Amino acid sequence: MYSARCTEDGVIYAAVDFARLPPEELARKRQFLQCSECGGPAFFRKASRGGRAACFGARPHAPNCELAAPEYDPNADGRGEDQEQLLNPGNRIVVDLNYGAARQPVVREEDGLPQNRDRRGRYGEEGGRPQARMQRRLSSLLRNLIEMPEFRQSDQILEIEGCPEILVRDFFVPLLEVTTDHEGQFRGYWGMLSDARRGHDGTLWLNSGGRDAISFCLDEHLVTPLYDRYGIEDEEGLAGAYILVLGTPSVSQRNKVYCDLAINEHMAMRVAR
C-alpha cells in the first residue's frame, strides 16, 4: 500500500512521507497504523538495502477491501491438510512442539472404531468418524488461525504435552485482545507484529501495537538464529509478520504485558514478503 492512516493523529500518510518522520516519531506512530480504506491493522516497512521501497501493508484487510492482496495460493480443490480440520469438527489435534519430523499430518484412530481401510483420515458425511487425532506443527496452526476464521472458533480439542486438554476457541488469543488479565495464563497468543526494535542491552522487542498491546522479547544471543531461521536481514523484516507463541505472559512494574521468548520458546512465525 502507498498510504495508511495513523490513529494517533488521524493523518493519512504516504509511505515516502512517513519514512521521513523523525526516528522517535516514526517508531511511535508505526504502532498506530491502519488501512485507510477498510481500517484493518497495518504496518510500515522502511526501504531495504536490496532496493525495496518504503511501503505500508495491512494484515488482514476487511472483506472486499479494494487494497487487499492475496495472502497465499489456495490448493486447486480448496481443501488442503489444514482445511481437513474444519471438515472434522470432532477431531482432536495433537500439537507437535518439536516442529514435526514428518511432513504430512499424522492421523491416529481411537480404540473401538471400525477399521479405516483407506487410512486417509478424511471422513465424509456418511459413517462419520469424528474421533481422529491429527498431529499439527505450530506453523500449520498459525496458518489455520490466519486463513480460517472458522478454525478460531472451533470446538476441536487440543492435546499439548504437559497441559490439560482445551478447546481451540478457548486456547488461542489474538494479540490485540491480550490484557493484564492474561498474566500467568498459558495460551497460544497470535497475530500481526507492528514493528520490532532493539533495546539498549541488545534485546529484540517484537511489538503488536501501542503501549497497551503485548510485546515479545528475545535475548541478544538469540536474535541472529531467529533472523537466519526466517531469512530476515534486520528488524524491518519483522514488520507485518504473523507470530504464534505458546507461552505465559508477564506484567512489568509499568503495567506492560510482555512474553519472554527465551522462556516461552515454542513459537512459529510467518514473515511478510
PDB file of C-alpha atoms in Angstrom:
ATOM      1  CA  MET A   1       0.000   0.000   0.000  1.00  0.00           C
ATOM      2  CA  TYR A   2       1.176   3.505  -0.783  1.00  0.00           C
ATOM      3  CA  SER A   3      -0.636   5.158   2.131  1.00  0.00           C
ATOM      4  CA  ALA A   4      -2.056   4.379   5.585  1.00  0.00           C
ATOM      5  CA  ARG A   5      -3.866   6.214   8.376  1.00  0.00           C
ATOM      6  CA  CYS A   6      -2.232   6.848  11.754  1.00  0.00           C
ATOM      7  CA  THR A   7      -4.863   6.686  14.503  1.00  0.00           C
ATOM      8  CA  GLU A   8      -2.680   8.720  16.857  1.00  0.00           C
ATOM      9  CA  ASP A   9      -3.095  11.928  14.839  1.00  0.00           C
ATOM     10  CA  GLY A  10      -5.717  10.943  12.229  1.00  0.00           C
ATOM     11  CA  VAL A  11      -3.398  11.752   9.319  1.00  0.00           C
ATOM     12  CA  ILE A  12      -3.229   9.632   6.157  1.00  0.00           C
ATOM     13  CA  TYR A  13       0.460   9.341   5.313  1.00  0.00           C
ATOM     14  CA  ALA A  14       2.085   8.435   2.022  1.00  0.00           C
ATOM     15  CA  ALA A  15       4.807   5.865   2.630  1.00  0.00           C
ATOM     16  CA  VAL A  16       7.524   8.172   1.316  1.00  0.00           C
ATOM     17  CA  ASP A  17       6.431  10.937   3.726  1.00  0.00           C
ATOM     18  CA  PHE A  18       6.076   8.579   6.679  1.00  0.00           C
ATOM     19  CA  ALA A  19       9.632   7.364   6.096  1.00  0.00           C
ATOM     20  CA  ARG A  20      10.882  10.951   6.517  1.00  0.00           C
ATOM     21  CA  LEU A  21       9.466  11.372  10.032  1.00  0.00           C
ATOM     22  CA  PRO A  22      11.988  11.811  12.872  1.00  0.00           C
ATOM     23  CA  PRO A  23      13.097   8.362  14.123  1.00  0.00           C
ATOM     24  CA  GLU A  24      11.376   8.576  17.515  1.00  0.00           C
ATOM     25  CA  GLU A  25       8.116   9.837  15.995  1.00  0.00           C
ATOM     26  CA  LEU A  26       8.192   7.153  13.295  1.00  0.00           C
ATOM     27  CA  ALA A  27       8.859   4.401  15.856  1.00  0.00           C
ATOM     28  CA  ARG A  28       5.853   5.530  17.890  1.00  0.00           C
ATOM     29  CA  LYS A  29       3.398   6.156  15.067  1.00  0.00           C
ATOM     30  CA  ARG A  30       4.081   2.884  13.239  1.00  0.00           C
ATOM     31  CA  GLN A  31       2.291   1.157  16.121  1.00  0.00           C
ATOM     32  CA  PHE A  32      -0.936   3.064  15.370  1.00  0.00           C
ATOM     33  CA  LEU A  33      -1.403   2.366  11.658  1.00  0.00           C
ATOM     34  CA  GLN A  34      -4.466   1.099   9.834  1.00  0.00           C
ATOM     35  CA  CYS A  35      -5.580   0.647   6.234  1.00  0.00           C
ATOM     36  CA  SER A  36      -7.005   3.954   5.001  1.00  0.00           C
ATOM     37  CA  GLU A  37      -9.699   2.057   3.081  1.00  0.00           C
ATOM     38  CA  CYS A  38     -11.025  -0.595   5.486  1.00  0.00           C
ATOM     39  CA  GLY A  39      -9.419   0.184   8.849  1.00  0.00           C
ATOM     40  CA  GLY A  40      -7.579  -3.135   9.093  1.00  0.00           C
ATOM     41  CA  PRO A  41      -4.395  -3.190  11.219  1.00  0.00           C
ATOM     42  CA  ALA A  42      -1.448  -2.006   9.141  1.00  0.00           C
ATOM     43  CA  PHE A  43       2.342  -1.981   9.305  1.00  0.00           C
ATOM     44  CA  PHE A  44       5.149   0.080   7.798  1.00  0.00           C
ATOM     45  CA  ARG A  45       8.335  -1.176   6.173  1.00  0.00           C
ATOM     46  CA  LYS A  46      11.334   1.079   5.636  1.00  0.00           C
ATOM     47  CA  ALA A  47      13.257   0.920   2.354  1.00  0.00           C
ATOM     48  CA  SER A  48      15.553  -2.087   2.263  1.00  0.00           C
ATOM     49  CA  ARG A  49      19.207  -2.318   1.317  1.00  0.00           C
ATOM     50  CA  GLY A  50      18.126  -4.610  -1.506  1.00  0.00           C
ATOM     51  CA  GLY A  51      16.211  -1.828  -3.217  1.00  0.00           C
ATOM     52  CA  ARG A  52      12.654  -2.371  -1.934  1.00  0.00           C
ATOM     53  CA  ALA A  53      10.896   0.978  -1.491  1.00  0.00           C
ATOM     54  CA  ALA A  54       9.276   2.039   1.769  1.00  0.00           C
ATOM     55  CA  CYS A  55       5.685   0.790   1.930  1.00  0.00           C
ATOM     56  CA  PHE A  56       2.657   0.021   4.076  1.00  0.00           C
ATOM     57  CA  GLY A  57       0.769  -3.229   4.363  1.00  0.00           C
ATOM     58  CA  ALA A  58      -2.326  -4.452   6.196  1.00  0.00           C
ATOM     59  CA  ARG A  59      -2.995  -7.937   7.595  1.00  0.00           C
ATOM     60  CA  PRO A  60      -5.798  -8.651   7.471  1.00  0.00           C
ATOM     61  CA  HIS A  61      -7.848  -6.270   5.391  1.00  0.00           C
ATOM     62  CA  ALA A  62     -11.595  -6.234   5.909  1.00  0.00           C
ATOM     63  CA  PRO A  63     -13.571  -8.403   3.450  1.00  0.00           C
ATOM     64  CA  ASN A  64     -13.841  -6.873  -0.022  1.00  0.00           C
ATOM     65  CA  CYS A  65     -11.293  -4.151   0.696  1.00  0.00           C
ATOM     66  CA  GLU A  66     -10.039  -2.853  -2.643  1.00  0.00           C
ATOM     67  CA  LEU A  67      -6.480  -2.601  -1.304  1.00  0.00           C
ATOM     68  CA  ALA A  68      -6.304  -6.233  -0.193  1.00  0.00           C
ATOM     69  CA  ALA A  69      -3.871  -8.612  -1.856  1.00  0.00           C
ATOM     70  CA  PRO A  70      -3.947 -12.444  -1.673  1.00  0.00           C
ATOM     71  CA  GLU A  71      -2.076 -13.835   1.337  1.00  0.00           C
ATOM     72  CA  TYR A  72      -1.474 -17.285  -0.135  1.00  0.00           C
ATOM     73  CA  ASP A  73      -2.199 -19.548  -3.071  1.00  0.00           C
ATOM     74  CA  PRO A  74      -5.026 -21.965  -2.208  1.00  0.00           C
ATOM     75  CA  ASN A  75      -4.948 -25.599  -3.274  1.00  0.00           C
ATOM     76  CA  ALA A  76      -6.695 -26.472  -6.530  1.00  0.00           C
ATOM     77  CA  ASP A  77      -9.671 -28.023  -4.747  1.00  0.00           C
ATOM     78  CA  GLY A  78      -9.568 -25.636  -1.807  1.00  0.00           C
ATOM     79  CA  ARG A  79      -9.053 -28.495   0.644  1.00  0.00           C
ATOM     80  CA  GLY A  80      -5.520 -28.923   1.866  1.00  0.00           C
ATOM     81  CA  GLU A  81      -4.387 -30.657   5.033  1.00  0.00           C
ATOM     82  CA  ASP A  82      -5.318 -27.613   7.134  1.00  0.00           C
ATOM     83  CA  GLN A  83      -8.849 -27.379   5.719  1.00  0.00           C
ATOM     84  CA  GLU A  84      -9.305 -31.016   6.734  1.00  0.00           C
ATOM     85  CA  GLN A  85      -9.557 -29.921  10.352  1.00  0.00           C
ATOM     86  CA  LEU A  86     -12.662 -27.903   9.540  1.00  0.00           C
ATOM     87  CA  LEU A  87     -14.294 -30.857   7.810  1.00  0.00           C
ATOM     88  CA  ASN A  88     -13.919 -32.886  11.008  1.00  0.00           C
ATOM     89  CA  PRO A  89     -15.061 -30.686  13.905  1.00  0.00           C
ATOM     90  CA  GLY A  90     -14.813 -33.599  16.342  1.00  0.00           C
ATOM     91  CA  ASN A  91     -11.095 -34.146  15.684  1.00  0.00           C
ATOM     92  CA  ARG A  92      -8.512 -33.971  18.424  1.00  0.00           C
ATOM     93  CA  ILE A  93      -5.351 -32.079  17.478  1.00  0.00           C
ATOM     94  CA  VAL A  94      -2.040 -33.212  18.939  1.00  0.00           C
ATOM     95  CA  VAL A  95       0.317 -30.220  18.953  1.00  0.00           C
ATOM     96  CA  ASP A  96       3.848 -31.122  17.829  1.00  0.00           C
ATOM     97  CA  LEU A  97       6.188 -28.943  19.869  1.00  0.00           C
ATOM     98  CA  ASN A  98       9.247 -30.432  18.159  1.00  0.00           C
ATOM     99  CA  TYR A  99       8.233 -28.910  14.810  1.00  0.00           C
ATOM    100  CA  GLY A 100       7.403 -32.383  13.494  1.00  0.00           C
ATOM    101  CA  ALA A 101       9.738 -34.754  11.736  1.00  0.00           C
ATOM    102  CA  ALA A 102       7.061 -35.891   9.292  1.00  0.00           C
ATOM    103  CA  ARG A 103       5.987 -33.546   6.524  1.00  0.00           C
ATOM    104  CA  GLN A 104       2.462 -34.983   6.296  1.00  0.00           C
ATOM    105  CA  PRO A 105      -0.109 -34.903   9.119  1.00  0.00           C
ATOM    106  CA  VAL A 106      -0.194 -37.952  11.339  1.00  0.00           C
ATOM    107  CA  VAL A 107      -3.710 -39.327  11.834  1.00  0.00           C
ATOM    108  CA  ARG A 108      -4.433 -41.846  14.552  1.00  0.00           C
ATOM    109  CA  GLU A 109      -7.692 -43.677  15.237  1.00  0.00           C
ATOM    110  CA  GLU A 110      -9.227 -44.056  18.668  1.00  0.00           C
ATOM    111  CA  ASP A 111      -9.735 -47.503  20.145  1.00  0.00           C
ATOM    112  CA  GLY A 112     -13.049 -49.161  19.333  1.00  0.00           C
ATOM    113  CA  LEU A 113     -13.564 -47.576  15.912  1.00  0.00           C
ATOM    114  CA  PRO A 114     -14.159 -49.762  12.841  1.00  0.00           C
ATOM    115  CA  GLN A 115     -11.172 -50.274  10.592  1.00  0.00           C
ATOM    116  CA  ASN A 116     -10.468 -47.444   8.173  1.00  0.00           C
ATOM    117  CA  ARG A 117      -9.167 -49.143   5.049  1.00  0.00           C
ATOM    118  CA  ASP A 118      -8.043 -46.127   3.065  1.00  0.00           C
ATOM    119  CA  ARG A 119      -6.184 -44.571   6.032  1.00  0.00           C
ATOM    120  CA  ARG A 120      -6.726 -41.061   4.731  1.00  0.00           C
ATOM    121  CA  GLY A 121      -8.128 -39.516   7.878  1.00  0.00           C
ATOM    122  CA  ARG A 122     -10.787 -37.580   5.940  1.00  0.00           C
ATOM    123  CA  TYR A 123     -14.306 -38.737   6.635  1.00  0.00           C
ATOM    124  CA  GLY A 124     -17.435 -37.938   4.680  1.00  0.00           C
ATOM    125  CA  GLU A 125     -20.935 -37.270   5.929  1.00  0.00           C
ATOM    126  CA  GLU A 126     -21.900 -40.919   5.831  1.00  0.00           C
ATOM    127  CA  GLY A 127     -20.414 -43.091   8.542  1.00  0.00           C
ATOM    128  CA  GLY A 128     -18.567 -40.110  10.018  1.00  0.00           C
ATOM    129  CA  ARG A 129     -15.543 -40.866  12.170  1.00  0.00           C
ATOM    130  CA  PRO A 130     -15.167 -37.811  14.401  1.00  0.00           C
ATOM    131  CA  GLN A 131     -12.509 -39.186  16.753  1.00  0.00           C
ATOM    132  CA  ALA A 132      -9.424 -38.886  14.503  1.00  0.00           C
ATOM    133  CA  ARG A 133      -6.328 -37.492  16.235  1.00  0.00           C
ATOM    134  CA  MET A 134      -4.212 -35.355  13.935  1.00  0.00           C
ATOM    135  CA  GLN A 135      -0.713 -34.119  14.671  1.00  0.00           C
ATOM    136  CA  ARG A 136      -0.005 -30.491  13.769  1.00  0.00           C
ATOM    137  CA  ARG A 137       3.052 -28.263  13.942  1.00  0.00           C
ATOM    138  CA  LEU A 138       2.838 -24.707  15.216  1.00  0.00           C
ATOM    139  CA  SER A 139       3.404 -23.350  11.704  1.00  0.00           C
ATOM    140  CA  SER A 140       0.334 -25.242  10.484  1.00  0.00           C
ATOM    141  CA  LEU A 141      -1.764 -23.973  13.392  1.00  0.00           C
ATOM    142  CA  LEU A 142      -0.644 -20.401  12.675  1.00  0.00           C
ATOM    143  CA  ARG A 143      -1.675 -20.757   9.063  1.00  0.00           C
ATOM    144  CA  ASN A 144      -5.106 -22.004  10.154  1.00  0.00           C
ATOM    145  CA  LEU A 145      -5.544 -19.064  12.508  1.00  0.00           C
ATOM    146  CA  ILE A 146      -4.618 -16.578   9.781  1.00  0.00           C
ATOM    147  CA  GLU A 147      -6.615 -18.018   6.923  1.00  0.00           C
ATOM    148  CA  MET A 148      -9.610 -19.728   8.544  1.00  0.00           C
ATOM    149  CA  PRO A 149     -11.892 -17.681  10.808  1.00  0.00           C
ATOM    150  CA  GLU A 150     -13.934 -20.844  11.462  1.00  0.00           C
ATOM    151  CA  PHE A 151     -10.916 -22.551  12.984  1.00  0.00           C
ATOM    152  CA  ARG A 152     -10.508 -19.813  15.593  1.00  0.00           C
ATOM    153  CA  GLN A 153     -13.965 -20.684  16.977  1.00  0.00           C
ATOM    154  CA  SER A 154     -13.582 -24.440  16.635  1.00  0.00           C
ATOM    155  CA  ASP A 155     -14.604 -26.938  19.311  1.00  0.00           C
ATOM    156  CA  GLN A 156     -11.740 -29.242  18.357  1.00  0.00           C
ATOM    157  CA  ILE A 157      -9.709 -30.425  21.327  1.00  0.00           C
ATOM    158  CA  LEU A 158      -6.027 -29.546  21.608  1.00  0.00           C
ATOM    159  CA  GLU A 159      -3.631 -32.004  23.186  1.00  0.00           C
ATOM    160  CA  ILE A 160      -0.436 -30.283  24.325  1.00  0.00           C
ATOM    161  CA  GLU A 161       2.200 -32.223  26.204  1.00  0.00           C
ATOM    162  CA  GLY A 162       2.171 -31.426  29.907  1.00  0.00           C
ATOM    163  CA  CYS A 163      -1.058 -29.379  29.705  1.00  0.00           C
ATOM    164  CA  PRO A 164      -4.752 -30.101  30.310  1.00  0.00           C
ATOM    165  CA  GLU A 165      -6.853 -30.621  27.196  1.00  0.00           C
ATOM    166  CA  ILE A 166      -8.513 -27.437  25.950  1.00  0.00           C
ATOM    167  CA  LEU A 167     -10.790 -26.344  23.106  1.00  0.00           C
ATOM    168  CA  VAL A 168      -9.265 -24.435  20.195  1.00  0.00           C
ATOM    169  CA  ARG A 169     -11.599 -21.473  20.751  1.00  0.00           C
ATOM    170  CA  ASP A 170     -10.529 -21.220  24.384  1.00  0.00           C
ATOM    171  CA  PHE A 171      -6.796 -21.565  23.786  1.00  0.00           C
ATOM    172  CA  PHE A 172      -5.810 -19.127  21.035  1.00  0.00           C
ATOM    173  CA  VAL A 173      -5.852 -15.412  21.925  1.00  0.00           C
ATOM    174  CA  PRO A 174      -5.449 -12.607  19.322  1.00  0.00           C
ATOM    175  CA  LEU A 175      -2.625 -10.250  20.270  1.00  0.00           C
ATOM    176  CA  LEU A 176      -4.830  -7.163  20.257  1.00  0.00           C
ATOM    177  CA  GLU A 177      -7.168  -8.822  22.785  1.00  0.00           C
ATOM    178  CA  VAL A 178      -4.443  -9.546  25.340  1.00  0.00           C
ATOM    179  CA  THR A 179      -4.795  -7.654  28.632  1.00  0.00           C
ATOM    180  CA  THR A 180      -3.170  -7.736  32.048  1.00  0.00           C
ATOM    181  CA  ASP A 181      -5.797 -10.349  32.956  1.00  0.00           C
ATOM    182  CA  HIS A 182      -3.839 -12.844  30.819  1.00  0.00           C
ATOM    183  CA  GLU A 183      -0.857 -12.676  33.161  1.00  0.00           C
ATOM    184  CA  GLY A 184       0.194 -16.197  34.081  1.00  0.00           C
ATOM    185  CA  GLN A 185      -2.212 -17.850  31.599  1.00  0.00           C
ATOM    186  CA  PHE A 186      -0.595 -20.403  29.291  1.00  0.00           C
ATOM    187  CA  ARG A 187      -2.244 -19.865  25.918  1.00  0.00           C
ATOM    188  CA  GLY A 188      -1.487 -19.557  22.214  1.00  0.00           C
ATOM    189  CA  TYR A 189      -1.008 -15.845  21.554  1.00  0.00           C
ATOM    190  CA  TRP A 190      -1.117 -14.947  17.882  1.00  0.00           C
ATOM    191  CA  GLY A 191      -1.457 -12.045  15.492  1.00  0.00           C
ATOM    192  CA  MET A 192       0.459  -9.454  13.499  1.00  0.00           C
ATOM    193  CA  LEU A 193       3.581  -7.621  14.652  1.00  0.00           C
ATOM    194  CA  SER A 194       3.531  -3.882  14.040  1.00  0.00           C
ATOM    195  CA  ASP A 195       7.293  -3.489  14.364  1.00  0.00           C
ATOM    196  CA  ALA A 196      10.446  -4.677  16.128  1.00  0.00           C
ATOM    197  CA  ARG A 197      13.093  -2.665  17.973  1.00  0.00           C
ATOM    198  CA  ARG A 198      16.395  -3.342  19.697  1.00  0.00           C
ATOM    199  CA  GLY A 199      16.770  -2.268  23.312  1.00  0.00           C
ATOM    200  CA  HIS A 200      19.890  -0.659  24.778  1.00  0.00           C
ATOM    201  CA  ASP A 201      21.034  -4.073  26.039  1.00  0.00           C
ATOM    202  CA  GLY A 202      20.581  -5.689  22.613  1.00  0.00           C
ATOM    203  CA  THR A 203      17.241  -7.305  23.477  1.00  0.00           C
ATOM    204  CA  LEU A 204      14.890  -7.535  20.497  1.00  0.00           C
ATOM    205  CA  TRP A 205      11.355  -6.377  21.222  1.00  0.00           C
ATOM    206  CA  LEU A 206       8.564  -7.589  18.940  1.00  0.00           C
ATOM    207  CA  ASN A 207       5.593  -5.252  19.258  1.00  0.00           C
ATOM    208  CA  SER A 208       1.967  -5.885  18.341  1.00  0.00           C
ATOM    209  CA  GLY A 209       0.698  -2.336  18.717  1.00  0.00           C
ATOM    210  CA  GLY A 210       0.767   0.580  21.120  1.00  0.00           C
ATOM    211  CA  ARG A 211       1.828   0.836  24.737  1.00  0.00           C
ATOM    212  CA  ASP A 212      -1.066  -1.310  25.993  1.00  0.00           C
ATOM    213  CA  ALA A 213      -0.528  -4.147  23.494  1.00  0.00           C
ATOM    214  CA  ILE A 214       1.551  -7.239  24.274  1.00  0.00           C
ATOM    215  CA  SER A 215       5.205  -7.359  23.204  1.00  0.00           C
ATOM    216  CA  PHE A 216       7.628 -10.268  22.973  1.00  0.00           C
ATOM    217  CA  CYS A 217      11.283 -10.015  23.962  1.00  0.00           C
ATOM    218  CA  LEU A 218      14.242 -12.035  22.765  1.00  0.00           C
ATOM    219  CA  ASP A 219      17.729 -12.043  24.309  1.00  0.00           C
ATOM    220  CA  GLU A 220      20.509 -10.652  22.114  1.00  0.00           C
ATOM    221  CA  HIS A 221      22.251 -14.014  21.572  1.00  0.00           C
ATOM    222  CA  LEU A 222      19.029 -15.468  20.148  1.00  0.00           C
ATOM    223  CA  VAL A 223      18.406 -12.719  17.581  1.00  0.00           C
ATOM    224  CA  THR A 224      20.773 -13.973  14.854  1.00  0.00           C
ATOM    225  CA  PRO A 225      19.375 -17.543  14.964  1.00  0.00           C
ATOM    226  CA  LEU A 226      15.879 -16.075  14.582  1.00  0.00           C
ATOM    227  CA  TYR A 227      16.935 -13.991  11.574  1.00  0.00           C
ATOM    228  CA  ASP A 228      18.644 -16.984   9.983  1.00  0.00           C
ATOM    229  CA  ARG A 229      15.654 -19.227  10.534  1.00  0.00           C
ATOM    230  CA  TYR A 230      13.221 -16.890   8.784  1.00  0.00           C
ATOM    231  CA  GLY A 231      15.558 -15.254   6.259  1.00  0.00           C
ATOM    232  CA  ILE A 232      15.412 -11.832   7.916  1.00  0.00           C
ATOM    233  CA  GLU A 233      18.102  -9.168   7.481  1.00  0.00           C
ATOM    234  CA  ASP A 234      17.130  -6.802  10.304  1.00  0.00           C
ATOM    235  CA  GLU A 235      14.243  -5.579  12.432  1.00  0.00           C
ATOM    236  CA  GLU A 236      12.387  -4.243   9.395  1.00  0.00           C
ATOM    237  CA  GLY A 237      11.888  -7.794   8.184  1.00  0.00           C
ATOM    238  CA  LEU A 238       9.644  -8.443  11.182  1.00  0.00           C
ATOM    239  CA  ALA A 239       7.160  -5.631  10.490  1.00  0.00           C
ATOM    240  CA  GLY A 240       3.883  -7.200   9.390  1.00  0.00           C
ATOM    241  CA  ALA A 241       4.947 -10.729  10.353  1.00  0.00           C
ATOM    242  CA  TYR A 242       2.421 -13.057  11.951  1.00  0.00           C
ATOM    243  CA  ILE A 243       3.509 -14.794  15.143  1.00  0.00           C
ATOM    244  CA  LEU A 244       2.168 -17.607  17.305  1.00  0.00           C
ATOM    245  CA  VAL A 245       3.658 -18.094  20.757  1.00  0.00           C
ATOM    246  CA  LEU A 246       2.677 -20.798  23.198  1.00  0.00           C
ATOM    247  CA  GLY A 247       3.605 -19.115  26.415  1.00  0.00           C
ATOM    248  CA  THR A 248       2.723 -17.369  29.653  1.00  0.00           C
ATOM    249  CA  PRO A 249       2.707 -13.538  29.663  1.00  0.00           C
ATOM    250  CA  SER A 250       4.026 -11.412  32.488  1.00  0.00           C
ATOM    251  CA  VAL A 251       3.223  -7.840  33.500  1.00  0.00           C
ATOM    252  CA  SER A 252       6.017  -5.367  34.219  1.00  0.00           C
ATOM    253  CA  GLN A 253       6.104  -2.823  37.039  1.00  0.00           C
ATOM    254  CA  ARG A 254       4.928  -0.271  34.487  1.00  0.00           C
ATOM    255  CA  ASN A 255       1.892  -2.451  33.720  1.00  0.00           C
ATOM    256  CA  LYS A 256       3.252  -3.555  30.339  1.00  0.00           C
ATOM    257  CA  VAL A 257       2.233  -7.038  29.166  1.00  0.00           C
ATOM    258  CA  TYR A 258       5.143  -8.965  27.687  1.00  0.00           C
ATOM    259  CA  CYS A 259       6.273 -12.505  26.987  1.00  0.00           C
ATOM    260  CA  ASP A 260       9.889 -13.646  27.164  1.00  0.00           C
ATOM    261  CA  LEU A 261      10.635 -15.869  24.169  1.00  0.00           C
ATOM    262  CA  ALA A 262      13.742 -17.302  25.840  1.00  0.00           C
ATOM    263  CA  ILE A 263      11.425 -18.875  28.416  1.00  0.00           C
ATOM    264  CA  ASN A 264       8.385 -19.421  26.204  1.00  0.00           C
ATOM    265  CA  GLU A 265      10.341 -20.994  23.397  1.00  0.00           C
ATOM    266  CA  HIS A 266       7.502 -22.555  21.420  1.00  0.00           C
ATOM    267  CA  MET A 267       6.950 -20.120  18.558  1.00  0.00           C
ATOM    268  CA  ALA A 268       6.096 -20.005  14.866  1.00  0.00           C
ATOM    269  CA  MET A 269       6.286 -17.027  12.548  1.00  0.00           C
ATOM    270  CA  ARG A 270       5.091 -16.129   9.059  1.00  0.00           C
ATOM    271  CA  VAL A 271       7.075 -13.248   7.620  1.00  0.00           C
ATOM    272  CA  ALA A 272       5.538 -10.761   5.186  1.00  0.00           C
ATOM    273  CA  ARG A 273       7.304 -10.700   1.808  1.00  0.00           C
TER     274      ARG A 273
END
